Short mmCIF file of C-alpha atoms in Angstrom, two decimals:
data_model
loop_
_atom_site.label_atom_id
_atom_site.label_comp_id
_atom_site.label_asym_id
_atom_site.label_seq_id
_atom_site.Cartn_x
_atom_site.Cartn_y
_atom_site.Cartn_z
CA MET H 1 0.00 0.00 0.00
CA LEU H 2 1.41 3.41 -0.96
CA ASP H 3 2.19 6.06 1.65
CA ASP H 4 2.50 9.82 1.20
CA LYS H 5 6.16 9.64 0.13
CA SER H 6 5.71 6.81 -2.33
CA LEU H 7 2.72 8.56 -3.91
CA ILE H 8 5.07 11.13 -5.43
CA GLY H 9 5.14 10.42 -9.17
CA TYR H 10 2.07 8.17 -9.00
CA LYS H 11 -0.59 8.73 -11.68
CA LEU H 12 -3.91 8.63 -9.88
CA ASP H 13 -6.75 7.15 -11.92
CA GLN H 14 -4.47 7.35 -14.98
CA ARG H 15 -4.99 11.12 -15.02
CA TYR H 16 -3.59 13.03 -12.03
CA VAL H 17 0.21 12.93 -11.60
CA ILE H 18 1.19 13.52 -7.97
CA HIS H 19 4.13 15.92 -7.51
CA GLU H 20 4.50 16.97 -3.87
CA LEU H 21 2.81 16.84 -0.47
CA ILE H 22 1.15 20.15 0.45
CA ALA H 23 -0.50 19.26 3.74
CA ARG H 24 -1.32 16.25 5.88
CA GLY H 25 -4.30 16.01 8.24
CA GLY H 26 -5.81 13.37 10.44
CA MET H 27 -7.96 11.89 7.70
CA ALA H 28 -6.35 12.92 4.42
CA SER H 29 -3.28 14.32 2.67
CA VAL H 30 -3.26 17.04 0.02
CA PHE H 31 -0.85 17.01 -2.91
CA ARG H 32 0.04 19.33 -5.76
CA ALA H 33 -0.63 17.44 -8.98
CA THR H 34 -1.10 17.83 -12.72
CA ASP H 35 -4.32 16.97 -14.47
CA GLU H 36 -2.87 15.52 -17.68
CA ARG H 37 -6.21 15.51 -19.45
CA LEU H 38 -6.80 19.25 -19.04
CA GLU H 39 -3.12 20.19 -18.64
CA ARG H 40 -3.53 22.20 -15.45
CA VAL H 41 -2.11 22.18 -11.94
CA VAL H 42 -4.57 21.00 -9.28
CA ALA H 43 -4.65 20.05 -5.62
CA VAL H 44 -5.59 16.43 -4.92
CA LYS H 45 -6.83 15.34 -1.50
CA ILE H 46 -6.47 11.62 -0.81
CA VAL H 47 -8.03 9.97 2.22
CA HIS H 48 -5.72 7.87 4.35
CA PRO H 49 -6.69 4.24 3.76
CA ASN H 50 -6.11 3.38 7.43
CA THR H 51 -8.76 5.89 8.52
CA SER H 52 -11.55 4.14 6.66
CA GLN H 53 -13.13 2.96 9.90
CA ILE H 54 -13.67 6.50 11.16
CA ALA H 55 -13.99 8.40 7.89
CA ASP H 56 -17.40 8.80 6.32
CA PRO H 57 -17.13 6.71 3.13
CA ASP H 58 -19.33 9.22 1.32
CA GLN H 59 -17.44 12.27 2.60
CA PHE H 60 -15.62 13.21 -0.59
CA THR H 61 -18.66 12.59 -2.77
CA ARG H 62 -20.65 14.87 -0.50
CA GLU H 63 -17.93 17.53 -0.55
CA ALA H 64 -17.83 17.55 -4.34
CA LYS H 65 -21.60 17.93 -4.59
CA LEU H 66 -21.73 20.65 -1.95
CA ALA H 67 -18.85 22.60 -3.45
CA ALA H 68 -20.48 22.41 -6.86
CA ARG H 69 -23.31 24.48 -5.37
CA LEU H 70 -20.90 27.17 -4.15
CA ASN H 71 -19.73 29.22 -7.11
CA HIS H 72 -17.83 31.94 -5.30
CA ARG H 73 -14.33 33.30 -5.72
CA GLY H 74 -13.77 33.14 -1.95
CA ILE H 75 -14.37 29.38 -1.87
CA VAL H 76 -11.90 26.86 -3.27
CA SER H 77 -13.44 25.16 -6.32
CA VAL H 78 -13.83 21.39 -6.47
CA PHE H 79 -13.33 19.88 -9.93
CA ASP H 80 -13.62 16.12 -9.57
CA GLN H 81 -13.83 13.19 -7.16
CA GLY H 82 -13.36 9.48 -7.52
CA SER H 83 -11.47 6.39 -6.38
CA ASP H 84 -8.42 4.45 -7.50
CA GLY H 85 -7.92 1.13 -5.77
CA ASP H 86 -7.68 1.81 -2.03
CA PHE H 87 -7.66 5.57 -2.56
CA THR H 88 -10.61 7.90 -2.47
CA TYR H 89 -9.68 11.33 -3.79
CA LEU H 90 -10.95 14.82 -4.40
CA VAL H 91 -9.53 17.20 -7.02
CA MET H 92 -9.60 20.89 -6.16
CA GLU H 93 -8.41 24.27 -7.36
CA TYR H 94 -4.71 24.71 -6.59
CA VAL H 95 -4.06 27.93 -4.68
CA PRO H 96 -0.33 28.77 -4.58
CA GLY H 97 0.61 30.72 -1.50
CA LYS H 98 0.19 29.96 2.19
CA THR H 99 -2.41 29.31 4.83
CA LEU H 100 -3.68 31.59 7.56
CA ARG H 101 -1.85 29.30 9.97
CA ASP H 102 1.43 30.27 8.27
CA VAL H 103 0.55 33.95 8.68
CA MET H 104 -0.36 33.46 12.33
CA ARG H 105 2.94 31.72 13.05
CA GLU H 106 4.75 34.75 11.65
CA GLU H 107 2.58 37.58 12.95
CA ALA H 108 0.37 36.61 15.91
CA PRO H 109 -0.46 38.38 18.06
CA MET H 110 -1.47 40.89 15.41
CA SER H 111 -3.49 44.08 15.64
CA PRO H 112 -7.29 43.78 15.58
CA ARG H 113 -7.37 45.78 12.33
CA ARG H 114 -5.05 43.33 10.59
CA ALA H 115 -6.88 40.31 12.02
CA LEU H 116 -10.23 41.65 10.85
CA ALA H 117 -8.78 42.20 7.37
CA TYR H 118 -8.34 38.41 7.22
CA LEU H 119 -11.61 37.59 8.96
CA GLU H 120 -13.77 39.76 6.68
CA PRO H 121 -13.24 37.77 3.43
CA ILE H 122 -13.67 34.52 5.36
CA LEU H 123 -17.09 35.72 6.48
CA VAL H 124 -17.98 36.88 2.96
CA ALA H 125 -17.32 33.33 1.72
CA LEU H 126 -19.19 31.73 4.62
CA SER H 127 -22.10 34.09 4.01
CA GLU H 128 -22.47 32.55 0.57
CA ALA H 129 -22.44 29.06 2.08
CA HIS H 130 -24.92 29.93 4.82
CA LYS H 131 -27.19 31.62 2.27
CA SER H 132 -27.14 28.34 0.34
CA GLY H 133 -28.07 26.43 3.48
CA LEU H 134 -24.63 24.93 4.10
CA ILE H 135 -22.45 24.88 7.22
CA HIS H 136 -18.69 24.41 6.94
CA ARG H 137 -18.19 22.78 10.40
CA ASP H 138 -14.39 22.64 10.17
CA MET H 139 -13.26 26.27 10.06
CA LYS H 140 -9.65 26.58 11.21
CA PRO H 141 -6.57 28.52 10.06
CA GLU H 142 -5.36 25.58 7.97
CA ASN H 143 -8.53 25.79 5.89
CA VAL H 144 -8.02 29.44 4.99
CA LEU H 145 -5.75 29.79 1.95
CA ILE H 146 -4.03 33.03 1.01
CA SER H 147 -2.87 33.17 -2.60
CA THR H 148 0.34 34.80 -3.75
CA ASN H 149 -1.68 37.88 -4.77
CA GLY H 150 -3.30 38.11 -1.34
CA GLU H 151 -6.71 36.66 -2.18
CA VAL H 152 -8.31 34.79 0.74
CA LYS H 153 -10.15 31.54 0.03
CA VAL H 154 -11.99 29.10 2.29
CA ALA H 155 -11.17 25.45 1.63
CA ASP H 156 -12.37 22.01 2.64
CA PHE H 157 -16.11 21.70 2.89
CA GLY H 158 -15.66 17.97 3.55
CA LEU H 159 -17.49 18.18 6.87
CA ALA H 160 -20.22 20.43 5.52
CA ARG H 161 -23.86 19.65 6.15
CA ALA H 162 -27.10 21.07 4.90
CA ALA H 163 -28.35 23.45 7.57
CA THR H 164 -31.89 22.12 7.20
CA VAL H 165 -30.82 18.58 8.10
CA ASP H 166 -30.79 17.74 11.80
CA GLN H 167 -27.58 15.76 11.60
CA ARG H 168 -25.53 15.18 14.73
CA THR H 169 -21.82 14.50 14.75
CA SER H 170 -20.51 10.98 15.06
CA SER H 171 -19.16 9.65 18.35
CA VAL H 172 -15.69 10.41 16.99
CA LEU H 173 -14.97 14.15 17.20
CA ILE H 174 -14.29 15.50 13.74
CA GLY H 175 -12.81 18.88 13.13
CA THR H 176 -10.01 20.51 15.09
CA VAL H 177 -10.99 20.65 18.74
CA SER H 178 -9.56 24.13 19.39
CA TYR H 179 -12.19 25.62 17.06
CA LEU H 180 -15.18 23.37 17.75
CA ALA H 181 -18.34 24.93 19.14
CA PRO H 182 -19.73 23.47 22.38
CA GLU H 183 -22.79 22.08 20.61
CA VAL H 184 -20.58 20.15 18.18
CA ILE H 185 -18.64 18.65 21.07
CA ALA H 186 -21.90 17.85 22.89
CA ASN H 187 -23.19 16.02 19.78
CA GLN H 188 -26.14 18.36 19.36
CA ALA H 189 -27.73 19.61 16.15
CA VAL H 190 -25.43 22.02 14.31
CA ASP H 191 -26.37 25.25 12.56
CA PRO H 192 -24.42 28.23 11.12
CA ARG H 193 -23.62 29.48 14.61
CA ALA H 194 -21.03 26.68 14.88
CA ASP H 195 -19.08 28.40 12.08
CA ILE H 196 -19.41 31.72 13.95
CA TYR H 197 -17.83 30.15 17.03
CA ALA H 198 -14.95 28.76 14.98
CA CYS H 199 -14.35 32.16 13.36
CA GLY H 200 -14.41 33.75 16.80
CA ALA H 201 -11.77 31.27 17.95
CA ILE H 202 -9.59 32.04 14.93
CA PHE H 203 -9.93 35.79 15.57
CA PHE H 204 -9.10 35.34 19.27
CA GLU H 205 -5.94 33.46 18.34
CA MET H 206 -4.93 36.04 15.75
CA ILE H 207 -5.09 38.97 18.21
CA THR H 208 -3.75 37.19 21.32
CA GLY H 209 -1.37 34.58 19.92
CA ARG H 210 -3.19 31.95 22.00
CA LYS H 211 -6.09 29.59 21.45
CA PRO H 212 -9.27 30.35 23.43
CA HIS H 213 -8.76 27.24 25.56
CA SER H 214 -5.66 25.17 26.21
CA ALA H 215 -5.09 21.98 28.18
CA ASP H 216 -2.93 18.86 28.24
CA SER H 217 -5.16 16.81 25.95
CA PRO H 218 -7.77 17.35 23.22
CA ILE H 219 -10.45 15.89 25.50
CA ALA H 220 -9.59 18.42 28.20
CA VAL H 221 -9.74 21.25 25.65
CA ALA H 222 -13.13 19.99 24.47
CA HIS H 223 -14.39 19.97 28.07
CA LYS H 224 -13.32 23.61 28.50
CA HIS H 225 -15.23 24.66 25.38
CA VAL H 226 -18.37 23.18 26.90
CA ALA H 227 -17.86 24.19 30.55
CA GLU H 228 -15.83 27.43 30.63
CA ASP H 229 -16.32 30.89 29.18
CA VAL H 230 -13.48 32.34 27.11
CA ALA H 231 -11.50 35.18 28.70
CA ALA H 232 -11.71 38.62 27.09
CA PRO H 233 -8.76 39.17 24.72
CA SER H 234 -7.84 42.37 26.61
CA THR H 235 -6.95 40.25 29.66
CA LEU H 236 -4.10 38.81 27.59
CA VAL H 237 -3.16 41.74 25.36
CA PRO H 238 -3.40 45.33 26.66
CA ASP H 239 -5.06 48.17 24.75
CA ILE H 240 -7.61 46.01 22.93
CA PRO H 241 -10.76 48.16 22.79
CA PRO H 242 -13.83 46.98 24.73
CA TYR H 243 -15.85 46.71 21.51
CA VAL H 244 -13.27 44.24 20.10
CA ASP H 245 -13.62 42.23 23.32
CA ALA H 246 -17.40 42.32 22.87
CA LEU H 247 -17.25 41.18 19.23
CA THR H 248 -14.99 38.27 20.21
CA LEU H 249 -16.95 37.17 23.27
CA ARG H 250 -20.26 37.24 21.40
CA ALA H 251 -18.87 34.95 18.70
CA LEU H 252 -17.45 32.64 21.39
CA ALA H 253 -20.53 32.53 23.61
CA ARG H 254 -21.13 28.99 24.85
CA ASP H 255 -24.86 29.58 24.52
CA ARG H 256 -25.30 29.78 20.76
CA ALA H 257 -28.47 31.82 21.20
CA GLN H 258 -26.15 34.69 22.20
CA ARG H 259 -24.04 34.46 19.02
CA SER H 260 -24.74 36.03 15.66
CA PRO H 261 -27.17 33.81 13.73
CA ASP H 262 -25.02 33.48 10.62
CA ALA H 263 -21.92 34.76 8.83
CA ARG H 264 -23.76 37.64 7.14
CA THR H 265 -24.79 39.14 10.47
CA PHE H 266 -21.34 38.55 11.97
CA LEU H 267 -19.81 40.23 8.93
CA TYR H 268 -21.97 43.30 9.52
CA GLN H 269 -20.76 43.44 13.13
CA VAL H 270 -17.15 43.04 11.99
CA ARG H 271 -17.56 45.99 9.62
CA MET H 272 -18.93 48.16 12.44
CA VAL H 273 -15.85 47.32 14.50
CA GLN H 274 -13.59 48.01 11.53
CA ARG H 275 -15.10 51.49 11.20
CA ALA H 276 -14.55 52.19 14.90
CA LEU H 277 -10.94 51.04 14.66
CA ALA H 278 -10.36 53.13 11.54
CA GLU H 279 -11.61 56.16 13.46
CA GLY H 280 -9.08 55.40 16.20
CA LEU H 281 -11.72 54.96 18.92
CA ALA H 282 -10.26 53.59 22.15
CA ASP H 283 -13.81 52.97 23.33
CA ASP H 284 -17.36 53.14 21.99
CA PRO H 285 -19.78 52.27 24.81
CA ASP H 286 -22.81 52.08 22.52
CA LEU H 287 -21.10 49.70 20.09
CA THR H 288 -19.74 47.62 22.95
CA ARG H 289 -23.19 47.34 24.50
CA ASP H 290 -24.74 46.33 21.18
CA LEU H 291 -22.13 43.62 20.58
CA LEU H 292 -21.92 41.99 23.99
CA PRO H 293 -23.36 38.47 24.34
CA GLY H 294 -27.01 38.64 25.30
CA ALA H 295 -27.42 42.16 23.91
CA GLY H 296 -30.04 41.01 21.44
CA PRO H 297 -30.10 41.35 17.65
CA THR H 298 -27.63 43.62 15.94
CA PRO H 299 -29.27 47.05 15.47
CA ALA H 300 -30.20 47.80 11.88
CA GLN H 301 -30.31 45.29 9.08
CA PRO H 302 -27.04 44.04 7.57
CA PRO H 303 -26.55 45.55 4.11
CA GLN H 304 -26.88 43.38 1.03
CA LEU H 305 -23.49 41.82 0.30
CA PRO H 306 -21.92 42.71 -3.03
CA SER H 307 -21.73 39.86 -5.52
CA GLN H 308 -18.33 38.12 -5.47
CA HIS H 309 -19.13 35.23 -7.75
CA SER H 310 -16.44 34.07 -10.09
#
């Protein structure tokens, strides 16, 4: 059976020539490859054969179908899916550049303005998914790609679910535990607010350099997500405005009823905070009050998002 190293040079399904490993996760590896039929560079994700007992056998088929419904320049395109012997694979748009994780290693903790400049296009892409009735469910820095020209793209809808389907998680936690919402960990029904929590966790880490919860084991981290509130970012980094604290804590509320209902609403809140930061406001009590968990709906209706379809 081939491993990641021996896959280099392999022609998958007599079409996709594997060149180099890009990333390796718990359930799959991603390679840069060439589609010889269409003569283009692609990214190929191949499930690890030894994870077949925990991986959903229909996962890649589902991802391809879901991604086909999301025609948006902020979402990585999926071109093909199939199988070759023991391998199940997914062929995606190749995005040369780096991941948000790479940026965070270099820059975190970063200023709230810079962090929001990354968060905003993520939310634009997720707004398209949520509008289409889809939830990502595995938002994390590794799934945010930044191209060489600075374009931000959300990747890997492999754990996505239709928001109208009351589908619980399996007994095996999927997704990266540092970004999982309490309801995902508790095996409850999932809706777009799980993506809001994950984005809040990413933002928290960008501006503090730390994950919202840390512990000695993934299980202990998961327990903290369910049982403990996240500390305000300003307790770790001085001079963070109260309204940035409020934006973060609302997204990371353990009670999902206190979070923004979807990415479009969260995006509107982010843009209000961006305006306050651009004005150099050290404090804005009204904005802080409106954004705090439990403050109720965001005042005023979010504006219609501009079309960003490819």
